[in-house]
Amino acid sequence: MQILLKIILFLILAPVLGGLLSGFDRKIGARFQGRQGPPLIQPFYDLHKLFSKQSVVVNGVQDFLVGGFFVFVVFTGCIFFAGGDLLLVFFALTLAEVFLILSATSANSPYSAMGAQRELVQMMAYEPMMLLAAIGFYIADGSFNVVDIVHTGTSAIAVLPGMFFGFLYILTIKLRKSPFDISTSHHAHQEMVKGLTTELSGNVLGLVELAGWYEDVLLLGFIGLFIINLQWWSILAAVLVCALSFVLETFIDNLFPRVKWDKMLGSTWLVTLVAGGINLLILTLIH
């Protein structure tokens, strides 16, 4: 019953929080450009407009694949916030990304295809760090289950500081923020603006936007997992760390120009090897 309640709360609250985070992101971006910016709830107006528009259907397969992307992102969030297996969460999230890439390649558009190829490079960059983080949680707490990880006396960040830094680094890629927004971007000055979603429109594009809100909340949940333990105050600390992490990513997004794919891949693997690898080695020796 408790698990069902957690799933229902995630399904209802995640899009609300994700939409507000998107509005906050736009507001900060506008202030950096000396503009007032749209209202905080503008993303909800935009989403409503997308769902009320008629879609220009490229092919039926693309719509099916976008639906698969949405379902697996939501499914992943449900498993995570219900306290499920962390490995299953990461693999399901990867499968969701595969659906999105296949939808882009099915459009037979050069811009979508280019975005899909760059999305694959992004996956090559962040997947090793995500797997290392899952292994780190297992060695530190003896379980892959989220519910077991949070029911410990000490926050995971105490023994996984390198993993936390590495995850914070790849969070820029996962949130599609500059300088690592090489497959799709919300910044109009970049040559690859929408990339993956170039050929999507109407309610299909709205579904991708909504899935992004669910995914943003899920990713911040990963950050919170490093902080939460048995103590009640750790929940407040986790919320604060998640908020600060999102603000940091928003500032990075507006302050740094986009890098080329090879620099993204090289720097991410270097951070994974140094921060994640050394942390895992020390953790293995201690245990």
Coordinates of N, CA, C and O in Angstrom, one line a residue, residues 33-187:
Q33 N 20.3 37.4 -19.7 CA 20.3 38.2 -20.9 C 19.7 39.6 -20.7 O 19.4 40.3 -21.7
G34 N 19.5 40.0 -19.5 CA 19.0 41.3 -19.2 C 17.5 41.5 -19.5 O 17.0 42.6 -19.7
R35 N 16.7 40.3 -19.5 CA 15.3 40.4 -19.8 C 14.5 40.0 -18.6 O 15.0 39.4 -17.6
Q36 N 13.2 40.4 -18.6 CA 12.3 40.1 -17.4 C 12.1 38.6 -17.4 O 12.0 37.9 -16.4
G37 N 11.9 38.0 -18.6 CA 11.6 36.6 -18.7 C 10.1 36.2 -18.5 O 9.3 37.1 -18.1
P38 N 9.8 35.0 -19.0 CA 8.4 34.6 -18.9 C 8.0 34.3 -17.4 O 8.8 34.1 -16.6
P39 N 6.7 34.2 -17.2 CA 6.2 33.8 -15.8 C 6.7 32.4 -15.5 O 6.9 31.6 -16.3
L40 N 6.7 32.1 -14.2 CA 7.3 30.8 -13.7 C 6.4 29.7 -14.2 O 7.0 28.6 -14.4
I41 N 5.1 29.9 -14.5 CA 4.3 28.8 -14.9 C 4.1 28.8 -16.4 O 3.2 28.1 -16.9
Q42 N 4.9 29.5 -17.2 CA 4.9 29.5 -18.6 C 5.0 28.1 -19.2 O 4.3 27.8 -20.2
P43 N 5.9 27.3 -18.7 CA 6.0 25.9 -19.3 C 4.7 25.2 -19.3 O 4.4 24.4 -20.2
F44 N 3.8 25.4 -18.3 CA 2.5 24.7 -18.3 C 1.6 25.2 -19.4 O 0.9 24.5 -20.0
Y45 N 1.7 26.6 -19.6 CA 0.9 27.1 -20.8 C 1.4 26.5 -22.1 O 0.6 26.2 -23.0
D46 N 2.7 26.4 -22.2 CA 3.3 25.9 -23.5 C 2.9 24.4 -23.7 O 2.6 24.0 -24.8
L47 N 2.9 23.7 -22.6 CA 2.6 22.3 -22.7 C 1.1 22.1 -23.1 O 0.8 21.2 -23.9
H48 N 0.3 22.9 -22.5 CA -1.2 22.9 -22.8 C -1.4 23.2 -24.3 O -2.2 22.6 -25.0
K49 N -0.6 24.2 -24.8 CA -0.7 24.6 -26.2 C -0.3 23.4 -27.1 O -0.9 23.2 -28.1
L50 N 0.8 22.8 -26.7 CA 1.3 21.6 -27.5 C 0.3 20.5 -27.6 O 0.0 20.0 -28.7
F51 N -0.4 20.2 -26.5 CA -1.3 19.1 -26.5 C -2.6 19.5 -27.2 O -3.4 18.6 -27.6
S52 N -2.9 20.8 -27.3 CA -4.1 21.2 -28.0 C -3.9 21.3 -29.5 O -4.8 21.5 -30.3
K53 N -2.6 21.3 -30.0 CA -2.3 21.4 -31.4 C -2.4 20.0 -32.1 O -2.2 19.0 -31.5
Q54 N -2.6 20.1 -33.4 CA -2.6 18.8 -34.2 C -1.2 18.5 -34.5 O -0.4 19.3 -34.9
S55 N -0.8 17.2 -34.4 CA 0.5 16.8 -34.8 C 0.7 16.5 -36.2 O -0.2 16.0 -36.9
V56 N 1.8 16.9 -36.8 CA 2.2 16.5 -38.1 C 2.9 15.2 -38.1 O 4.1 15.2 -37.6
V57 N 2.3 14.2 -38.4 CA 2.8 12.8 -38.2 C 3.8 12.5 -39.4 O 3.4 12.5 -40.5
V58 N 5.0 12.2 -39.0 CA 6.0 11.8 -40.0 C 5.8 10.4 -40.4 O 5.7 10.0 -41.6
N59 N 5.7 9.5 -39.4 CA 5.3 8.1 -39.6 C 4.8 7.6 -38.3 O 5.1 8.1 -37.2
G60 N 4.0 6.5 -38.4 CA 3.4 5.9 -37.2 C 4.4 5.3 -36.2 O 4.2 5.3 -35.0
V61 N 5.6 4.8 -36.8 CA 6.6 4.2 -35.9 C 7.2 5.3 -35.0 O 7.4 5.0 -33.8
Q62 N 7.4 6.5 -35.5 CA 7.9 7.5 -34.6 C 7.0 7.8 -33.4 O 7.5 7.9 -32.3
D63 N 5.7 7.9 -33.7 CA 4.8 8.1 -32.5 C 4.9 7.0 -31.5 O 4.9 7.2 -30.3
F64 N 5.0 5.8 -32.0 CA 5.1 4.6 -31.1 C 6.3 4.7 -30.3 O 6.3 4.4 -29.1
L65 N 7.5 5.0 -30.9 CA 8.7 5.1 -30.2 C 8.8 6.2 -29.2 O 9.3 6.1 -28.1
V66 N 8.2 7.4 -29.5 CA 8.1 8.4 -28.5 C 7.2 8.0 -27.3 O 7.5 8.3 -26.2
G67 N 6.1 7.3 -27.6 CA 5.3 6.7 -26.6 C 6.1 5.8 -25.7 O 6.0 5.8 -24.4
G68 N 7.0 5.0 -26.3 CA 7.8 4.1 -25.5 C 8.8 4.8 -24.6 O 9.0 4.5 -23.5
F69 N 9.4 5.9 -25.2 CA 10.3 6.8 -24.4 C 9.5 7.3 -23.2 O 10.1 7.2 -22.0
F70 N 8.3 7.8 -23.3 CA 7.6 8.4 -22.2 C 7.3 7.3 -21.2 O 7.5 7.5 -20.0
V71 N 6.8 6.2 -21.6 CA 6.4 5.1 -20.7 C 7.6 4.6 -19.9 O 7.5 4.5 -18.6
F72 N 8.8 4.5 -20.5 CA 9.9 4.0 -19.8 C 10.5 5.0 -18.8 O 11.0 4.7 -17.8
V73 N 10.4 6.3 -19.2 CA 10.9 7.3 -18.2 C 10.0 7.3 -17.0 O 10.5 7.4 -15.9
V74 N 8.7 7.3 -17.2 CA 7.8 7.3 -16.0 C 7.9 6.0 -15.2 O 8.0 6.0 -14.0
F75 N 8.1 4.9 -15.9 CA 8.3 3.6 -15.3 C 9.5 3.6 -14.4 O 9.6 3.1 -13.3
T76 N 10.6 4.2 -15.0 CA 11.9 4.3 -14.2 C 11.7 5.1 -12.9 O 12.2 4.7 -11.9
G77 N 11.0 6.2 -13.0 CA 10.7 7.1 -11.9 C 9.9 6.3 -10.8 O 10.2 6.4 -9.6
C78 N 8.9 5.6 -11.3 CA 8.1 4.8 -10.3 C 8.9 3.8 -9.6 O 8.8 3.6 -8.3
I79 N 9.8 3.1 -10.3 CA 10.7 2.1 -9.6 C 11.6 2.8 -8.6 O 11.7 2.3 -7.4
F80 N 12.2 3.9 -9.0 CA 13.1 4.6 -8.1 C 12.4 5.1 -6.8 O 12.9 4.8 -5.7
F81 N 11.3 5.8 -7.0 CA 10.7 6.4 -5.8 C 9.9 5.4 -5.0 O 9.5 5.7 -3.8
A82 N 9.7 4.2 -5.6 CA 9.0 3.1 -4.8 C 10.1 2.3 -4.0 O 9.7 1.4 -3.3
G83 N 11.4 2.7 -4.2 CA 12.5 2.0 -3.5 C 13.0 0.8 -4.1 O 13.5 -0.1 -3.5
G84 N 12.8 0.7 -5.5 CA 13.2 -0.5 -6.2 C 14.7 -0.6 -6.5 O 15.5 0.1 -5.9
D85 N 15.1 -1.5 -7.4 CA 16.4 -1.9 -7.7 C 17.1 -0.7 -8.5 O 16.6 -0.4 -9.6
L86 N 18.3 -0.3 -8.1 CA 18.9 0.8 -8.7 C 19.5 0.4 -10.1 O 19.4 1.2 -11.0
L87 N 19.9 -0.8 -10.2 CA 20.4 -1.3 -11.5 C 19.3 -1.3 -12.6 O 19.4 -0.9 -13.7
L88 N 18.1 -1.8 -12.1 CA 16.9 -1.8 -13.0 C 16.6 -0.4 -13.4 O 16.2 -0.1 -14.6
V89 N 16.7 0.5 -12.5 CA 16.4 1.9 -12.8 C 17.3 2.5 -13.9 O 16.8 3.1 -14.8
F90 N 18.6 2.2 -13.7 CA 19.5 2.8 -14.7 C 19.3 2.1 -16.1 O 19.4 2.8 -17.1
F91 N 19.1 0.8 -16.1 CA 18.9 0.1 -17.4 C 17.6 0.5 -18.1 O 17.5 0.7 -19.3
A92 N 16.5 0.7 -17.3 CA 15.2 1.2 -17.8 C 15.4 2.6 -18.4 O 14.8 2.9 -19.4
L93 N 16.1 3.4 -17.7 CA 16.3 4.8 -18.2 C 17.1 4.8 -19.5 O 16.9 5.6 -20.4
T94 N 18.1 3.9 -19.6 CA 18.9 3.7 -20.8 C 18.0 3.3 -22.0 O 18.1 3.8 -23.1
L95 N 17.1 2.3 -21.7 CA 16.1 1.8 -22.7 C 15.2 3.0 -23.2 O 14.9 3.0 -24.4
A96 N 14.8 3.9 -22.3 CA 14.0 5.0 -22.7 C 14.8 5.9 -23.7 O 14.2 6.3 -24.7
E97 N 16.1 6.1 -23.4 CA 16.9 6.9 -24.3 C 17.0 6.2 -25.7 O 17.0 6.9 -26.7
V98 N 17.1 4.9 -25.7 CA 17.2 4.2 -26.9 C 15.9 4.4 -27.8 O 16.0 4.6 -29.0
F99 N 14.7 4.4 -27.1 CA 13.5 4.7 -27.8 C 13.5 6.0 -28.4 O 13.0 6.2 -29.6
L100 N 14.0 7.0 -27.7 CA 14.1 8.4 -28.2 C 15.0 8.5 -29.4 O 14.7 9.2 -30.4
I101 N 16.1 7.8 -29.3 CA 17.1 7.8 -30.5 C 16.5 7.2 -31.7 O 16.6 7.7 -32.8
L102 N 15.8 6.0 -31.5 CA 15.2 5.3 -32.6 C 14.1 6.2 -33.3 O 13.9 6.2 -34.5
S103 N 13.4 6.9 -32.4 CA 12.3 7.8 -33.0 C 12.9 8.9 -33.9 O 12.3 9.2 -34.9
A104 N 14.1 9.4 -33.5 CA 14.7 10.4 -34.3 C 15.3 9.9 -35.6 O 15.1 10.5 -36.7
T105 N 15.8 8.7 -35.5 CA 16.4 8.1 -36.8 C 15.3 7.6 -37.7 O 15.5 7.5 -38.9
S106 N 14.1 7.3 -37.2 CA 13.0 6.9 -38.0 C 12.4 8.0 -38.9 O 11.6 7.7 -39.8
A107 N 12.7 9.3 -38.5 CA 12.1 10.4 -39.2 C 12.7 10.7 -40.6 O 12.2 11.4 -41.4
N108 N 13.8 10.0 -40.9 CA 14.5 10.2 -42.2 C 14.8 11.7 -42.4 O 14.6 12.2 -43.5
S109 N 15.3 12.4 -41.4 CA 15.6 13.8 -41.5 C 17.1 14.0 -41.1 O 17.6 13.4 -40.1
P110 N 17.9 14.7 -41.8 CA 19.3 14.9 -41.5 C 19.6 15.5 -40.1 O 20.5 15.1 -39.4
Y111 N 18.7 16.5 -39.7 CA 18.9 17.1 -38.4 C 18.5 16.2 -37.3 O 19.2 16.1 -36.3
S112 N 17.5 15.4 -37.4 CA 17.1 14.4 -36.4 C 18.2 13.3 -36.3 O 18.6 12.9 -35.2
A113 N 18.7 12.9 -37.5 CA 19.7 11.8 -37.5 C 21.0 12.3 -36.8 O 21.6 11.6 -36.1
M114 N 21.3 13.6 -37.1 CA 22.5 14.1 -36.4 C 22.3 14.2 -34.9 O 23.2 13.9 -34.1
G115 N 21.1 14.6 -34.5 CA 20.8 14.7 -33.1 C 20.9 13.3 -32.4 O 21.4 13.1 -31.3
A116 N 20.4 12.3 -33.2 CA 20.5 10.9 -32.7 C 21.9 10.4 -32.5 O 22.2 9.8 -31.5
Q117 N 22.7 10.7 -33.5 CA 24.1 10.3 -33.4 C 24.8 11.0 -32.2 O 25.6 10.3 -31.4
R118 N 24.5 12.2 -32.0 CA 25.1 12.9 -30.8 C 24.6 12.4 -29.5 O 25.3 12.4 -28.5
E119 N 23.3 12.0 -29.5 CA 22.7 11.5 -28.3 C 23.4 10.2 -27.9 O 23.7 9.9 -26.7
L120 N 23.8 9.4 -28.9 CA 24.6 8.1 -28.7 C 25.9 8.4 -28.0 O 26.4 7.7 -27.1
V121 N 26.6 9.5 -28.5 CA 27.9 9.9 -27.9 C 27.7 10.3 -26.5 O 28.5 10.0 -25.6
Q122 N 26.6 11.1 -26.2 CA 26.3 11.5 -24.9 C 26.1 10.2 -23.9 O 26.6 10.2 -22.8
M123 N 25.4 9.2 -24.5 CA 25.2 8.0 -23.7 C 26.5 7.3 -23.3 O 26.7 6.8 -22.2
M124 N 27.4 7.3 -24.4 CA 28.8 6.7 -24.1 C 29.5 7.5 -23.0 O 30.3 7.0 -22.3
A125 N 29.2 8.8 -22.9 CA 29.9 9.7 -22.0 C 29.4 9.4 -20.5 O 30.2 9.3 -19.6
Y126 N 28.1 9.4 -20.3 CA 27.6 9.3 -19.0 C 27.3 7.9 -18.4 O 27.2 7.7 -17.2
E127 N 27.1 6.9 -19.3 CA 26.7 5.6 -18.8 C 27.7 5.0 -17.8 O 27.4 4.4 -16.8
P128 N 29.1 5.1 -18.1 CA 30.0 4.5 -17.2 C 29.9 5.1 -15.8 O 30.0 4.3 -14.8
M129 N 29.7 6.4 -15.7 CA 29.6 7.0 -14.3 C 28.4 6.5 -13.6 O 28.4 6.3 -12.4
M130 N 27.3 6.4 -14.3 CA 26.0 5.9 -13.7 C 26.2 4.5 -13.2 O 25.7 4.2 -12.1
L131 N 26.9 3.6 -13.9 CA 27.1 2.2 -13.5 C 28.0 2.2 -12.3 O 27.8 1.5 -11.3
L132 N 29.1 3.1 -12.3 CA 30.0 3.1 -11.2 C 29.3 3.6 -9.9 O 29.5 3.1 -8.8
A133 N 28.4 4.5 -10.1 CA 27.6 5.0 -8.9 C 26.8 3.9 -8.3 O 26.7 3.7 -7.1
A134 N 26.1 3.1 -9.2 CA 25.3 2.0 -8.7 C 26.1 1.0 -7.9 O 25.8 0.5 -6.9
I135 N 27.3 0.7 -8.5 CA 28.2 -0.3 -7.8 C 28.7 0.3 -6.5 O 28.8 -0.4 -5.5
G136 N 29.0 1.6 -6.5 CA 29.4 2.3 -5.3 C 28.4 2.2 -4.2 O 28.7 1.9 -3.0
F137 N 27.1 2.4 -4.5 CA 26.1 2.3 -3.5 C 26.0 0.8 -3.0 O 25.8 0.6 -1.8
Y138 N 26.2 -0.1 -3.9 CA 26.1 -1.5 -3.5 C 27.2 -1.9 -2.5 O 27.0 -2.5 -1.5
I139 N 28.5 -1.4 -2.8 CA 29.6 -1.8 -1.9 C 29.4 -1.0 -0.6 O 29.7 -1.6 0.5
A140 N 28.9 0.2 -0.6 CA 28.8 1.0 0.6 C 27.7 0.5 1.5 O 27.8 0.4 2.7
D141 N 26.5 0.1 0.9 CA 25.3 -0.3 1.7 C 24.9 -1.7 1.6 O 23.9 -2.1 2.2
G142 N 25.6 -2.5 0.7 CA 25.3 -3.9 0.6 C 24.0 -4.2 -0.2 O 23.5 -5.4 -0.1
S143 N 23.5 -3.3 -0.9 CA 22.2 -3.6 -1.6 C 22.1 -2.6 -2.8 O 22.6 -1.4 -2.7
F144 N 21.4 -3.1 -3.8 CA 21.1 -2.2 -5.0 C 19.7 -1.5 -4.8 O 19.3 -0.6 -5.5
N145 N 19.0 -1.9 -3.7 CA 17.6 -1.4 -3.5 C 17.7 0.0 -2.9 O 18.4 0.2 -1.9
V146 N 16.9 0.9 -3.5 CA 16.9 2.3 -3.0 C 16.4 2.3 -1.6 O 16.9 3.1 -0.7
V147 N 15.4 1.5 -1.2 CA 14.8 1.5 0.1 C 15.9 1.1 1.2 O 15.9 1.6 2.3
D148 N 16.8 0.2 0.8 CA 17.9 -0.2 1.7 C 18.9 0.9 1.8 O 19.5 1.1 2.9
I149 N 19.2 1.5 0.7 CA 20.2 2.6 0.7 C 19.9 3.8 1.6 O 20.7 4.3 2.4
V150 N 18.6 4.1 1.6 CA 18.1 5.3 2.4 C 18.0 4.9 3.9 O 18.0 5.7 4.8
H151 N 17.8 3.6 4.2 CA 17.7 3.1 5.6 C 19.0 2.7 6.2 O 19.2 1.7 6.7
T152 N 20.0 3.7 6.1 CA 21.3 3.5 6.7 C 21.5 4.7 7.7 O 20.9 5.7 7.5
G153 N 22.5 4.5 8.6 CA 22.7 5.6 9.6 C 23.5 6.7 9.0 O 23.6 7.8 9.6
T154 N 24.3 6.5 8.0 CA 25.2 7.5 7.4 C 24.8 7.8 6.0 O 24.5 6.8 5.2
S155 N 24.9 9.0 5.6 CA 24.6 9.4 4.2 C 25.7 8.8 3.3 O 26.9 8.7 3.6
A156 N 25.3 8.4 2.1 CA 26.2 7.7 1.2 C 27.3 8.7 0.7 O 28.4 8.2 0.4
I157 N 27.0 10.0 0.7 CA 28.1 10.9 0.3 C 29.3 10.9 1.2 O 30.4 11.3 0.7
A158 N 29.1 10.4 2.4 CA 30.3 10.3 3.3 C 31.3 9.4 2.8 O 32.5 9.6 3.1
V159 N 30.9 8.3 2.1 CA 31.9 7.3 1.6 C 32.0 7.4 0.1 O 32.8 6.7 -0.5
L160 N 31.1 8.2 -0.5 CA 31.1 8.3 -2.0 C 31.2 9.7 -2.5 O 30.4 10.1 -3.4
P161 N 32.2 10.5 -2.0 CA 32.3 11.9 -2.4 C 32.7 12.0 -3.9 O 32.2 12.9 -4.6
G162 N 33.6 11.1 -4.3 CA 34.0 11.1 -5.7 C 32.9 10.8 -6.7 O 32.7 11.4 -7.7
M163 N 32.1 9.8 -6.3 CA 30.9 9.4 -7.1 C 29.9 10.5 -7.2 O 29.3 10.8 -8.2
F164 N 29.7 11.2 -6.0 CA 28.8 12.4 -6.0 C 29.3 13.5 -7.0 O 28.5 14.0 -7.8
F165 N 30.6 13.8 -7.0 CA 31.1 14.8 -7.9 C 30.9 14.3 -9.3 O 30.5 15.1 -10.2
G166 N 31.3 13.0 -9.6 CA 31.1 12.5 -11.0 C 29.7 12.5 -11.4 O 29.4 12.9 -12.6
F167 N 28.7 12.2 -10.6 CA 27.3 12.2 -11.0 C 26.9 13.7 -11.2 O 26.1 13.9 -12.1
L168 N 27.4 14.6 -10.4 CA 27.0 16.0 -10.6 C 27.5 16.5 -12.0 O 26.9 17.3 -12.6
Y169 N 28.7 15.9 -12.4 CA 29.3 16.3 -13.7 C 28.5 15.8 -14.8 O 28.2 16.6 -15.8
I170 N 28.0 14.6 -14.8 CA 27.2 14.0 -15.9 C 25.8 14.5 -15.8 O 25.1 14.4 -16.8
L171 N 25.4 15.1 -14.7 CA 24.0 15.7 -14.6 C 23.8 16.8 -15.6 O 22.7 17.0 -16.2
T172 N 24.9 17.5 -16.0 CA 24.8 18.5 -17.0 C 24.4 17.9 -18.3 O 23.7 18.5 -19.1
I173 N 25.0 16.8 -18.6 CA 24.6 16.1 -19.9 C 23.2 15.6 -19.8 O 22.4 15.8 -20.8
K174 N 22.8 15.0 -18.7 CA 21.5 14.4 -18.6 C 20.4 15.5 -18.6 O 19.3 15.2 -19.1
L175 N 20.7 16.6 -18.1 CA 19.7 17.7 -18.1 C 19.7 18.5 -19.4 O 19.0 19.5 -19.5
R176 N 20.6 18.1 -20.3 CA 20.8 18.8 -21.6 C 21.1 20.2 -21.5 O 20.5 21.1 -22.1
K177 N 22.1 20.5 -20.6 CA 22.6 21.9 -20.4 C 23.9 22.1 -21.1 O 24.7 21.2 -21.3
S178 N 24.1 23.4 -21.5 CA 25.4 23.8 -22.0 C 26.4 23.7 -20.9 O 26.1 24.0 -19.7
P179 N 27.6 23.2 -21.1 CA 28.3 23.1 -22.5 C 28.1 21.7 -23.1 O 28.8 21.4 -24.1
F180 N 27.2 20.8 -22.6 CA 27.1 19.5 -23.1 C 25.8 19.2 -23.8 O 25.4 18.1 -23.9
D181 N 25.1 20.2 -24.3 CA 23.8 20.0 -25.0 C 24.1 19.8 -26.5 O 23.7 20.7 -27.3
I182 N 24.8 18.7 -26.8 CA 25.2 18.6 -28.2 C 24.1 17.9 -29.1 O 24.2 18.0 -30.3
S183 N 23.1 17.2 -28.5 CA 22.1 16.5 -29.3 C 20.8 17.3 -29.4 O 20.1 17.2 -30.4
T184 N 20.5 18.2 -28.5 CA 19.4 19.0 -28.5 C 19.6 20.2 -27.5 O 20.2 20.0 -26.5
S185 N 19.0 21.3 -27.8 CA 19.3 22.5 -26.9 C 18.1 23.4 -27.0 O 17.3 23.4 -27.9
H186 N 18.0 24.2 -25.9 CA 17.0 25.2 -25.9 C 17.6 26.6 -26.1 O 16.9 27.6 -26.1
H187 N 18.9 26.7 -26.4 CA 19.6 27.9 -26.7 C 19.5 28.1 -28.3 O 20.1 27.3 -29.0

